[in-house]
Amino acid sequence: MIKIAVASGKGGTGKTLVATNIFYTLLRNKADALLIDCDAEAPNAVAFFNVSQGNETEVTRMVPVIDTNKCTFCGKCHDYCNYKAIFIIPPFKIIRVFEELCHGCGACSVACMDDAITEKPVSQGRVTSFNIDERQAIIESRINVGVMSPVPVIQAAIKLANQNHDIIILDSPPGTSCPFIQTVSTADYVILVTEPTPFGLSDLKQSVDTLKSIKKPYGVIINRAGLGNDSVQNYLKDNDIELLLEIPFSREIAEFYSTGGIVSEKIPALGDRLFQMITKIISLNGNSSN
Amino acid sequence: MEIAVISGKGGTGKSSISAAFATLNGRKVIADCDVDAANLYLLFNPTHEEEIIYIAGHKAHVNYELCTPCGICANYCRFDAISFNGARVTISEISCDGCFLCSRICPENAIRMLQNDKSRMYSGSFRNGKMVYGRLAPGEENSGKLVNMVREKAKQVAGENNLEIIILDGPPGIGCPVISTITGADKAVIVTEPTISGLHDLQRTIEIVRKFDIKAFVIINKCDLNSAMSDQIETWCSNTGIKVIGQLPFDTGVVEAMVQGKSIIEYDINSDVSRMIIEIWNKIINTN
Ligand code: SF4
Ligand code: SF4
């Protein structure tokens, strides 16, 4: 089993285009592949395939419920909560939990000496499994609107995939903050998708630094090559970073992609190149113990 | 007046549009609230008149001289950050949420909480006014708080310099930093593109915007890449009661401008896109 994450420092560089096309070409070549959409704030991968919905699980977080009859208003839970989620005015016997601020760490439950705190699950989002031709093919993570952090939902999606597939493709959340790191840290290899513009380069550098710090092997795909300038190519050369593939800018690709189509279906050469690329990545990085 | 420019997903051209707004006539404050992938400073090259350290939470560290190791902490951590193999506890920096619980329950006081202090906020000037931006160090959370800091600073700077308009270049997505960007802002401009995912993301973004009492406008960028989808988005918006204030065609000039460190307005004020952006801006400013 190998897990390959497809990521990009900023959104909109073509990360989902690459992830869905890699997945498509793997399926076409009869590989046992699974796609996990970890972009829980804006999951879109499912829309590109003809799927039927399978199991759906709710992802919850435990938040405290305070029994004001037992509470002695000692304030210890408030002191233990590092997220300012418990509000208390002892003289007025007022205590409240701000559920949106709570991270579900359980510190308040440990703090309470009077058995006044129980916990209840609160929904953060859901993880849905989708089938293609009656076998599990895509797992989607999706947070509820207004939820602070997508991390628990992403983790649940990755966990659900367990080890039952040969190749797992993770469509990562954009950026380099917590959700990105949580996703790529579970991968054996990371494909960074960028575009040859100053914004693209700046985000790429940040992603590369992050991946270096957690010691992940990675390579780069330049999407919309020909647009912008060659500063990304030069950066890759100067830093000995592998350029996996260049996808030329074409209006045709952009227009077809906008209809929700799989570009490799229309331009099979793209699928072939992605398949060669991924086969090489697997032969060099495959079968780890992650 | 704070005008937030947001989008459900990245890559819709949100920052290029913010940059165009910021370089239109009249000095302004531009605040880059996309702290996870701040980009506008690349175009505007602002001076750094002030640099402020932003503390983005904490991480637990074990002092192995004191650790016995009893392994109690591993049972308490709800984030699976502590592993214990019988001989040594190890805390994963990636998973630690910084809740302090392990440091509080450790009987040997062997766990210390260290601040994450690599994130920064900068404030300075650019060629058309003042600029404030935040840069979150990789792997750090709580970007919503940094966004709040950026906005506070932007307001202060606007007050000190008598600048009326603040443009907030927001982060993509629908999470906490987006909410921090639009809470209390006066107007929200949502940039979308005519793709299936563009429409989905727009719907989720509008769901959020509706939770706040904020005047929202939609711009469909690169509209000619799929005009049928652009029309579909326009229809959906008008059925929902949200105003589409402009459809911008795809123009490689926007990228060429970026490569030269300019906004499209500075690069070619007479281009179709520039003229449309000016029209859009006037509508945003003049609608109450
Ligand atoms: S569970 Fe943790 S974050 Fe939530 S209220 Fe209790 S102490 Fe605060
Ligand atoms: S601070 Fe909280 S999240 Fe971090 S290791 Fe300790 S118990 Fe776990």
Coordinates of C-alpha atoms and ligand atoms in Angstrom, one line a residue:
Chain A
M1 CA 0.0 0.0 0.0
I2 CA 1.2 3.4 -0.8
K3 CA -0.3 6.8 0.0
I4 CA 0.4 9.7 -2.3
A5 CA -0.8 13.2 -1.4
V6 CA -1.5 15.8 -4.1
A7 CA -1.1 19.2 -2.6
S8 CA -0.6 22.8 -3.5
G9 CA 0.4 25.8 -1.4
K10 CA -2.5 27.8 -2.7
G11 CA -5.8 26.6 -4.0
G12 CA -6.8 26.7 -7.6
T13 CA -3.5 25.6 -9.1
G14 CA -5.0 22.5 -10.5
K15 CA -4.5 20.2 -7.5
T16 CA -7.9 18.6 -7.9
L17 CA -7.4 18.4 -11.7
V18 CA -4.2 16.4 -11.0
A19 CA -5.7 14.2 -8.3
T20 CA -8.8 13.3 -10.2
N21 CA -6.9 12.6 -13.4
I22 CA -4.3 10.4 -11.6
F23 CA -7.2 8.5 -10.0
Y24 CA -8.9 8.2 -13.3
T25 CA -5.9 6.8 -15.1
L26 CA -5.2 4.4 -12.2
L27 CA -8.8 3.0 -12.5
R28 CA -8.4 2.7 -16.3
N29 CA -5.3 0.7 -15.8
K30 CA -7.1 -1.6 -13.4
A31 CA -5.2 -0.5 -10.3
D32 CA -6.7 -1.0 -6.9
A33 CA -6.9 2.7 -6.1
L34 CA -8.8 4.9 -3.6
L35 CA -9.2 8.6 -3.7
I36 CA -9.7 10.5 -0.4
D37 CA -10.9 14.1 -0.7
C38 CA -9.2 15.7 2.3
D39 CA -10.1 19.2 1.2
A40 CA -12.9 19.2 3.8
E41 CA -13.8 22.9 3.4
A42 CA -14.4 22.5 -0.3
P43 CA -14.5 18.9 -1.3
N44 CA -15.1 18.6 -5.0
A45 CA -13.6 15.4 -6.3
V46 CA -16.8 13.4 -6.3
A47 CA -18.4 15.6 -8.9
F48 CA -16.0 14.4 -11.5
F49 CA -17.0 10.8 -11.4
N50 CA -20.1 8.7 -11.8
V51 CA -20.6 7.4 -8.3
S52 CA -23.2 5.9 -6.1
Q53 CA -23.2 6.9 -2.4
G54 CA -22.2 4.4 0.2
N55 CA -21.9 4.7 4.0
E56 CA -21.9 8.0 5.7
T57 CA -20.5 8.7 9.2
E58 CA -20.9 11.7 11.3
V59 CA -17.7 13.0 12.9
T60 CA -18.2 14.4 16.3
R61 CA -16.2 16.1 19.0
M62 CA -17.0 15.8 22.7
V63 CA -17.9 19.0 24.4
P64 CA -18.6 19.5 28.1
V65 CA -22.1 19.8 29.6
I66 CA -22.0 21.4 33.0
D67 CA -24.6 20.4 35.6
T68 CA -25.2 23.7 37.5
N69 CA -26.8 21.8 40.4
K70 CA -23.5 20.0 41.1
C71 CA -21.2 22.9 40.1
T72 CA -19.6 24.7 43.0
F73 CA -18.3 27.5 40.8
C74 CA -14.8 26.8 41.8
G75 CA -13.5 27.9 38.4
K76 CA -11.0 25.1 38.0
C77 CA -12.4 24.0 34.6
H78 CA -12.1 27.6 33.4
D79 CA -8.5 27.7 34.4
Y80 CA -7.8 24.4 32.7
C81 CA -9.4 25.4 29.5
N82 CA -6.7 26.8 27.2
Y83 CA -9.2 27.8 24.5
K84 CA -11.3 30.2 26.6
A85 CA -14.3 28.1 26.0
I86 CA -15.7 28.2 29.5
F87 CA -17.1 31.5 30.8
I88 CA -17.7 31.8 34.5
I89 CA -18.8 34.5 37.0
P90 CA -18.7 32.8 40.4
P91 CA -20.5 35.4 42.5
F92 CA -23.5 35.3 40.1
K93 CA -23.3 31.5 39.7
I94 CA -23.1 31.9 36.0
I95 CA -21.2 29.3 33.9
R96 CA -21.4 28.7 30.2
V97 CA -19.6 26.6 27.5
F98 CA -18.9 28.2 24.2
E99 CA -19.1 25.1 22.0
E100 CA -17.6 26.8 18.9
L101 CA -14.5 27.6 20.9
C102 CA -14.2 24.2 22.5
H103 CA -11.5 21.9 21.0
G104 CA -12.8 18.8 22.9
C105 CA -9.6 18.3 24.8
G106 CA -11.3 17.0 27.9
A107 CA -9.2 19.1 30.3
C108 CA -12.3 20.6 32.0
S109 CA -13.6 17.1 32.8
V110 CA -10.3 16.2 34.4
A111 CA -10.3 19.5 36.3
C112 CA -13.8 19.2 37.8
M113 CA -13.7 17.8 41.4
D114 CA -17.4 17.8 41.8
D115 CA -18.6 15.5 39.1
A116 CA -20.4 18.4 37.5
I117 CA -19.1 17.8 33.9
T118 CA -20.3 15.3 31.5
E119 CA -19.7 15.3 27.7
K120 CA -21.8 15.2 24.7
P121 CA -20.9 14.7 21.0
V122 CA -21.3 17.7 18.7
S123 CA -21.1 17.2 14.9
Q124 CA -18.1 18.6 13.1
G125 CA -18.9 17.2 9.7
R126 CA -19.1 13.9 7.9
V127 CA -17.2 11.3 6.0
T128 CA -18.9 9.7 3.1
S129 CA -17.8 6.7 1.1
F130 CA -18.7 6.5 -2.7
N131 CA -18.6 3.6 -5.0
I132 CA -17.7 3.3 -8.6
D133 CA -18.9 0.1 -10.3
E134 CA -19.9 -1.2 -6.9
R135 CA -16.6 -0.9 -5.3
Q136 CA -15.4 1.6 -2.8
A137 CA -13.6 4.3 -4.7
I138 CA -13.8 7.7 -3.1
I139 CA -14.0 8.9 0.5
E140 CA -15.0 12.4 1.0
S141 CA -14.5 14.5 4.1
R142 CA -16.8 17.5 4.5
I143 CA -17.0 19.9 7.5
N144 CA -20.2 21.6 8.6
V145 CA -20.4 25.2 7.7
G146 CA -19.0 27.3 10.6
V147 CA -16.8 24.5 12.1
M148 CA -13.4 25.9 13.3
S149 CA -11.0 23.2 12.3
P150 CA -11.3 20.5 9.5
V151 CA -8.6 18.4 11.1
P152 CA -10.8 15.8 13.0
V153 CA -12.9 15.2 9.9
I154 CA -9.9 14.8 7.7
Q155 CA -8.3 12.3 10.2
A156 CA -11.6 10.3 10.3
A157 CA -11.6 10.1 6.5
I158 CA -8.0 8.9 6.3
K159 CA -8.6 6.4 9.1
L160 CA -11.7 5.0 7.4
A161 CA -9.6 4.1 4.3
N162 CA -7.5 1.7 6.3
Q163 CA -5.3 -0.7 4.4
N164 CA -7.6 -2.3 1.9
H165 CA -6.3 -0.7 -1.2
D166 CA -3.0 -0.8 -3.1
I167 CA -2.8 2.9 -3.9
I168 CA -4.4 5.7 -2.0
I169 CA -4.5 9.2 -3.5
L170 CA -5.1 12.1 -1.0
D171 CA -6.4 15.3 -2.4
S172 CA -5.0 17.6 0.3
P173 CA -6.4 20.8 1.7
P174 CA -4.7 24.0 0.3
G175 CA -2.2 26.0 2.4
T176 CA 0.5 24.9 4.7
S177 CA -1.2 25.1 8.0
C178 CA -2.5 22.3 10.3
P179 CA -5.0 20.6 7.9
F180 CA -2.3 20.4 5.2
I181 CA 0.3 18.9 7.5
Q182 CA -2.1 16.5 9.0
T183 CA -2.9 15.1 5.6
V184 CA 0.6 15.0 4.1
S185 CA 2.2 13.6 7.2
T186 CA 0.2 10.3 6.6
A187 CA 1.5 10.1 3.0
D188 CA 4.5 8.3 1.6
Y189 CA 5.1 10.8 -1.2
V190 CA 3.7 14.3 -1.9
I191 CA 3.0 15.7 -5.4
L192 CA 3.0 19.5 -5.2
V193 CA 1.1 21.2 -8.0
T194 CA 2.0 24.8 -8.7
E195 CA 1.7 27.4 -11.5
P196 CA 4.5 29.4 -13.0
T197 CA 3.6 32.8 -11.5
P198 CA 5.1 34.8 -8.7
F199 CA 2.2 33.8 -6.4
G200 CA 2.6 30.2 -7.4
L201 CA 6.4 30.3 -6.6
S202 CA 5.9 31.9 -3.3
D203 CA 3.4 29.3 -2.2
L204 CA 5.5 26.5 -3.6
K205 CA 8.5 27.7 -1.5
Q206 CA 6.5 27.6 1.6
S207 CA 5.2 24.1 0.9
V208 CA 8.7 22.8 0.1
D209 CA 10.0 24.2 3.4
T210 CA 7.2 22.5 5.2
L211 CA 7.7 19.2 3.6
K212 CA 11.5 19.4 4.2
S213 CA 10.8 20.0 7.9
I214 CA 8.7 16.9 8.2
K215 CA 11.1 15.0 5.9
K216 CA 8.6 13.9 3.2
P217 CA 9.8 13.0 -0.3
Y218 CA 8.1 15.1 -2.9
G219 CA 8.1 16.3 -6.5
V220 CA 6.5 19.1 -8.4
I221 CA 4.0 19.4 -11.3
I222 CA 3.8 22.7 -13.0
N223 CA 0.3 23.3 -14.3
R224 CA -0.5 26.0 -16.9
A225 CA 3.1 25.9 -18.1
G226 CA 3.7 28.7 -20.6
L227 CA 1.6 31.2 -18.7
G228 CA 3.6 33.5 -16.5
N229 CA 7.4 33.2 -16.3
D230 CA 10.1 30.6 -15.7
S231 CA 11.0 31.5 -12.2
V232 CA 9.4 28.2 -10.9
Q233 CA 11.5 26.1 -13.3
N234 CA 14.6 28.0 -12.2
Y235 CA 13.8 27.5 -8.6
L236 CA 13.4 23.8 -9.0
K237 CA 16.7 23.6 -10.9
D238 CA 18.6 25.6 -8.4
N239 CA 17.3 23.5 -5.5
D240 CA 17.5 20.1 -7.2
I241 CA 13.8 19.5 -6.8
E242 CA 12.3 16.9 -9.2
L243 CA 10.0 18.3 -11.8
L244 CA 7.6 15.5 -12.4
L245 CA 5.5 16.9 -15.2
E246 CA 4.5 20.1 -17.0
I247 CA 0.9 20.5 -18.0
P248 CA 0.8 23.2 -20.7
F249 CA -1.7 26.0 -20.4
S250 CA -4.5 25.5 -22.8
R251 CA -7.9 27.1 -23.0
E252 CA -9.2 23.7 -24.1
I253 CA -8.2 22.1 -20.8
A254 CA -9.6 25.0 -18.8
E255 CA -12.9 24.9 -20.7
F256 CA -13.3 21.2 -20.5
Y257 CA -12.4 21.0 -16.8
S258 CA -15.0 23.7 -16.1
T259 CA -17.7 21.4 -17.3
G260 CA -16.7 18.8 -14.6
G261 CA -15.0 16.6 -17.2
I262 CA -12.0 14.4 -16.6
V263 CA -9.4 16.0 -18.9
S264 CA -7.6 12.7 -19.6
E265 CA -10.7 11.4 -21.1
K266 CA -10.5 14.1 -23.8
I267 CA -6.8 14.3 -23.9
P268 CA -5.6 10.7 -23.3
A269 CA -1.9 11.8 -23.6
L270 CA -2.3 13.6 -20.3
G271 CA -3.6 10.4 -18.6
D272 CA -0.7 8.4 -20.1
R273 CA 1.9 10.8 -18.8
L274 CA 0.3 10.9 -15.4
F275 CA 0.2 7.1 -15.3
Q276 CA 3.9 6.9 -16.2
M277 CA 4.7 9.4 -13.5
I278 CA 2.7 7.7 -10.8
T279 CA 4.1 4.2 -11.7
K280 CA 7.6 5.6 -11.4
I281 CA 6.8 7.2 -8.0
I282 CA 5.3 4.0 -6.7
S283 CA 8.3 1.9 -7.8
L284 CA 10.7 4.3 -6.1
N285 CA 8.7 5.0 -2.9
G286 CA 6.2 2.1 -2.6
N287 CA 5.3 -0.3 0.1
S288 CA 6.1 1.6 3.1
S289 CA 4.7 0.8 6.5
N290 CA 2.6 4.0 7.0
Chain B
M1 CA -15.6 50.9 5.4
E2 CA -14.3 47.3 5.3
I3 CA -14.8 45.4 2.1
A4 CA -13.9 41.7 2.2
V5 CA -13.0 39.9 -1.0
I6 CA -13.4 36.1 -0.5
S7 CA -13.9 33.0 -2.5
G8 CA -15.0 29.5 -1.7
K9 CA -11.9 28.0 -3.2
G10 CA -8.5 29.3 -4.1
G11 CA -7.3 30.2 -7.6
T12 CA -10.4 32.1 -8.6
G13 CA -8.4 35.3 -9.0
K14 CA -9.5 36.8 -5.8
S15 CA -6.1 38.3 -4.9
S16 CA -5.7 39.8 -8.4
I17 CA -9.1 41.4 -8.0
S18 CA -8.2 42.7 -4.5
A19 CA -5.0 44.1 -6.0
A20 CA -6.9 45.8 -8.7
F21 CA -9.3 47.4 -6.2
A22 CA -6.4 48.5 -4.0
T23 CA -4.7 50.3 -6.9
L24 CA -7.7 52.2 -8.1
N25 CA -7.9 56.0 -7.5
G26 CA -7.8 57.0 -4.0
R27 CA -5.4 55.9 -1.3
K28 CA -6.6 52.8 0.7
V29 CA -5.6 50.3 3.3
I30 CA -5.1 46.8 2.0
A31 CA -5.1 44.0 4.6
D32 CA -4.0 40.5 3.4
C33 CA -6.1 38.2 5.6
D34 CA -5.0 35.1 3.7
V35 CA -2.5 34.6 6.4
D36 CA -1.9 31.0 5.4
A37 CA -0.7 31.9 1.9
A38 CA -0.1 35.7 2.0
N39 CA 0.7 36.8 -1.5
L40 CA -0.2 40.5 -2.1
Y41 CA 3.1 41.7 -0.5
L42 CA 4.8 40.2 -3.7
L43 CA 2.9 42.8 -5.8
F44 CA 3.0 45.7 -3.4
N45 CA 6.4 45.3 -1.8
P46 CA 5.3 47.2 1.3
T47 CA 7.7 48.8 3.7
H48 CA 7.8 47.2 7.2
E49 CA 7.2 49.9 9.6
E50 CA 6.1 47.5 12.3
E51 CA 6.7 43.8 12.8
I52 CA 4.7 42.0 15.5
I53 CA 5.2 38.5 16.7
Y54 CA 2.0 36.4 16.7
I55 CA 1.8 33.5 19.2
A56 CA -0.1 30.7 17.5
G57 CA -0.7 28.4 20.4
H58 CA 1.6 26.1 22.2
K59 CA 3.3 22.7 21.8
A60 CA 4.0 20.2 24.6
H61 CA 7.7 19.1 25.2
V62 CA 8.9 16.4 27.5
N63 CA 11.9 17.1 29.8
Y64 CA 13.4 13.6 29.8
E65 CA 15.5 14.3 32.8
L66 CA 12.3 14.5 34.9
C67 CA 10.2 12.0 33.1
T68 CA 10.0 8.7 35.0
P69 CA 8.3 7.5 32.5
C70 CA 4.9 6.6 33.9
G71 CA 3.0 7.1 30.7
I72 CA 0.0 8.7 32.4
C73 CA 0.0 11.6 29.9
A74 CA -0.5 9.3 27.0
N75 CA -3.9 8.2 28.4
Y76 CA -5.1 11.7 28.8
C77 CA -4.3 13.2 25.4
R78 CA -7.3 13.3 23.2
F79 CA -5.4 14.2 20.1
D80 CA -3.4 11.0 19.9
A81 CA -0.3 13.1 20.2
I82 CA 1.5 11.1 22.9
S83 CA 2.7 7.6 22.3
F84 CA 4.2 5.5 25.1
N85 CA 6.1 2.3 24.4
G86 CA 6.7 1.3 28.0
A87 CA 10.1 3.0 28.1
R88 CA 9.7 6.4 26.6
V89 CA 6.9 8.9 25.9
T90 CA 7.1 10.7 22.6
I91 CA 5.0 13.8 21.7
S92 CA 4.2 14.4 18.1
E93 CA 4.5 18.0 17.3
I94 CA 2.2 17.6 14.4
S95 CA -0.7 16.2 16.4
C96 CA -0.3 18.2 19.6
D97 CA -3.2 20.7 19.9
G98 CA -1.5 22.6 22.7
C99 CA -4.3 22.0 25.2
F100 CA -2.0 21.9 28.3
L101 CA -3.7 18.9 29.8
C102 CA -0.6 16.7 29.8
S103 CA 1.5 19.4 31.4
R104 CA -1.2 19.8 34.1
I105 CA -1.6 16.2 35.0
C106 CA 2.1 15.0 34.8
P107 CA 3.0 14.0 38.4
E108 CA 6.6 14.8 37.8
N109 CA 6.0 18.2 36.1
A110 CA 8.1 16.9 33.3
I111 CA 6.1 18.5 30.4
R112 CA 6.6 22.1 29.4
M113 CA 4.4 24.0 27.0
L114 CA 6.4 26.1 24.5
Q115 CA 5.0 29.0 22.5
N116 CA 4.7 28.8 18.7
D117 CA 6.3 32.2 18.0
K118 CA 7.2 32.0 14.3
S119 CA 4.2 33.7 12.9
R120 CA 4.3 37.4 12.1
M121 CA 2.2 40.4 11.4
Y122 CA 3.6 43.4 9.4
S123 CA 2.3 46.8 8.9
G124 CA 3.7 49.4 6.5
S125 CA 3.1 51.5 3.3
F126 CA 2.6 50.6 -0.3
R127 CA 2.4 52.8 -3.4
N128 CA -1.3 53.5 -3.0
G129 CA -1.7 53.7 0.8
K130 CA -1.1 51.4 3.8
M131 CA -0.8 47.7 3.9
V132 CA -1.1 45.2 6.8
Y133 CA -0.5 41.5 6.4
G134 CA 0.0 38.4 8.4
R135 CA 2.1 35.4 7.8
L136 CA 1.3 32.2 9.6
A137 CA 4.2 29.9 10.0
P138 CA 3.7 26.4 8.4
G139 CA 1.8 23.9 10.5
E140 CA 0.3 26.4 12.8
E141 CA -3.4 26.8 13.6
N142 CA -5.5 29.6 15.0
S143 CA -5.3 31.6 11.8
G144 CA -8.6 33.2 12.7
K145 CA -7.0 35.0 15.6
L146 CA -4.2 36.3 13.4
V147 CA -6.8 37.5 10.9
N148 CA -8.5 39.4 13.7
M149 CA -5.1 41.0 14.6
V150 CA -4.6 42.0 11.0
R151 CA -8.0 43.6 10.8
E152 CA -7.6 45.5 14.1
K153 CA -4.3 46.9 12.9
A154 CA -5.8 47.8 9.5
K155 CA -8.5 49.8 11.3
Q156 CA -6.0 51.6 13.5
V157 CA -3.9 52.5 10.5
A158 CA -6.9 53.6 8.6
G159 CA -7.9 55.9 11.5
E160 CA -4.5 57.3 11.9
N161 CA -4.1 58.1 8.2
N162 CA -7.7 59.2 7.5
L163 CA -8.2 56.5 4.9
E164 CA -11.7 55.5 4.5
I165 CA -11.6 52.3 2.7
I166 CA -10.1 49.0 3.9
I167 CA -9.9 46.1 1.5
L168 CA -9.6 42.7 3.1
D169 CA -8.1 40.1 0.8
G170 CA -9.7 37.0 2.5
P171 CA -8.6 33.4 2.7
P172 CA -10.2 30.7 0.6
G173 CA -12.6 28.1 2.0
I174 CA -15.3 28.4 4.6
G175 CA -13.4 27.8 7.8
C176 CA -12.5 29.8 10.8
P177 CA -10.2 32.4 9.1
V178 CA -13.0 33.2 6.6
I179 CA -15.4 33.8 9.3
S180 CA -12.9 36.0 11.1
T181 CA -12.5 38.0 7.9
I182 CA -16.2 38.7 7.3
T183 CA -17.5 39.1 10.8
G184 CA -18.4 42.7 11.2
A185 CA -17.1 43.7 7.7
D186 CA -19.4 46.1 5.8
K187 CA -19.5 44.3 2.4
A188 CA -18.4 41.0 1.0
V189 CA -17.3 40.4 -2.6
I190 CA -17.4 36.7 -3.5
V191 CA -15.2 35.8 -6.4
T192 CA -16.1 32.6 -8.2
E193 CA -15.4 30.9 -11.5
P194 CA -17.7 29.1 -13.9
T195 CA -16.8 25.5 -13.0
I196 CA -18.9 22.9 -11.2
S197 CA -16.8 23.1 -8.2
G198 CA -17.0 26.9 -8.4
L199 CA -20.7 26.8 -8.1
H200 CA -20.6 24.3 -5.2
D201 CA -18.1 26.4 -3.3
L202 CA -20.0 29.5 -4.0
Q203 CA -23.1 27.9 -2.5
R204 CA -21.2 27.0 0.7
T205 CA -19.7 30.5 0.9
I206 CA -23.1 32.1 0.6
E207 CA -24.4 29.9 3.3
I208 CA -21.7 31.4 5.6
V209 CA -22.2 35.0 4.5
R210 CA -25.9 34.6 5.2
K211 CA -25.2 33.8 8.8
F212 CA -23.8 37.3 9.1
D213 CA -25.6 40.5 8.3
I214 CA -23.4 41.5 5.5
K215 CA -24.1 42.8 2.0
A216 CA -22.8 40.4 -0.5
F217 CA -21.9 40.7 -4.2
V218 CA -20.7 38.0 -6.6
I219 CA -18.1 38.4 -9.4
I220 CA -17.8 35.6 -11.9
N221 CA -14.2 35.6 -13.0
K222 CA -13.0 33.9 -16.2
C223 CA -16.7 33.8 -17.2
D224 CA -16.0 33.0 -20.9
L225 CA -14.3 29.7 -20.0
N226 CA -17.8 28.3 -19.7
S227 CA -20.5 30.8 -20.4
A228 CA -23.3 28.3 -19.9
M229 CA -22.0 27.7 -16.4
S230 CA -21.6 31.4 -15.9
D231 CA -25.3 31.9 -16.8
Q232 CA -26.3 29.0 -14.5
I233 CA -24.4 30.7 -11.6
E234 CA -26.0 34.0 -12.4
T235 CA -29.5 32.4 -12.4
W236 CA -28.8 30.6 -9.2
C237 CA -27.7 33.8 -7.6
S238 CA -30.7 35.8 -8.7
N239 CA -33.0 33.1 -7.4
T240 CA -31.2 33.3 -4.1
G241 CA -31.4 37.0 -4.0
I242 CA -27.7 37.7 -4.3
K243 CA -26.4 40.2 -6.8
V244 CA -23.9 39.3 -9.5
I245 CA -22.2 42.6 -10.1
G246 CA -20.0 41.5 -12.9
Q247 CA -18.6 38.8 -15.2
L248 CA -14.9 39.2 -16.1
P249 CA -13.5 37.4 -19.1
F250 CA -10.4 35.4 -18.9
D251 CA -7.4 37.6 -19.8
T252 CA -3.8 36.5 -19.8
G253 CA -2.9 40.1 -19.1
V254 CA -3.8 39.5 -15.4
V255 CA -1.0 37.0 -15.1
E256 CA 1.4 39.1 -17.2
A257 CA 0.7 42.0 -14.8
M258 CA 1.4 39.7 -11.8
V259 CA 4.7 38.7 -13.3
Q260 CA 5.7 42.4 -13.5
G261 CA 4.6 43.0 -10.0
K262 CA 1.6 45.0 -11.0
S263 CA -2.2 44.9 -10.7
I264 CA -4.1 44.7 -14.0
I265 CA -5.2 48.3 -13.4
E266 CA -1.5 49.4 -13.3
Y267 CA -0.6 47.1 -16.1
D268 CA -3.2 48.2 -18.6
I269 CA -5.9 50.5 -17.4
N270 CA -7.6 50.5 -20.8
S271 CA -8.0 46.7 -21.0
D272 CA -11.6 45.3 -21.0
V273 CA -11.0 43.7 -17.6
S274 CA -9.7 46.9 -16.1
R275 CA -12.7 48.9 -17.3
M276 CA -15.1 46.3 -16.0
I277 CA -13.3 46.2 -12.6
I278 CA -13.7 49.9 -12.3
E279 CA -17.4 49.6 -13.0
I280 CA -17.7 46.8 -10.5
W281 CA -15.9 48.8 -7.9
N282 CA -18.2 51.8 -8.4
K283 CA -21.2 49.5 -7.9
I284 CA -19.8 48.1 -4.7
I285 CA -19.0 51.5 -3.3
N286 CA -22.4 53.0 -4.3
T287 CA -24.7 50.3 -3.2
N288 CA -26.0 50.6 0.3
Ligands
SF4_1 S1 -13.1 20.2 26.5 FE1 -11.2 21.4 26.5 S2 -11.6 23.0 25.1 FE2 -13.6 22.1 25.6 S3 -14.3 23.4 27.3 FE3 -13.3 21.6 28.2 S4 -11.2 22.4 28.6 FE4 -12.2 23.8 27.1
SF4_2 S1 -0.8 19.6 25.2 FE1 -2.8 18.5 24.9 S2 -2.7 17.9 22.7 FE2 -0.6 18.4 23.3 S3 0.3 16.5 23.9 FE3 -0.5 17.5 25.8 S4 -2.5 16.6 26.1 FE4 -1.9 16.2 23.9

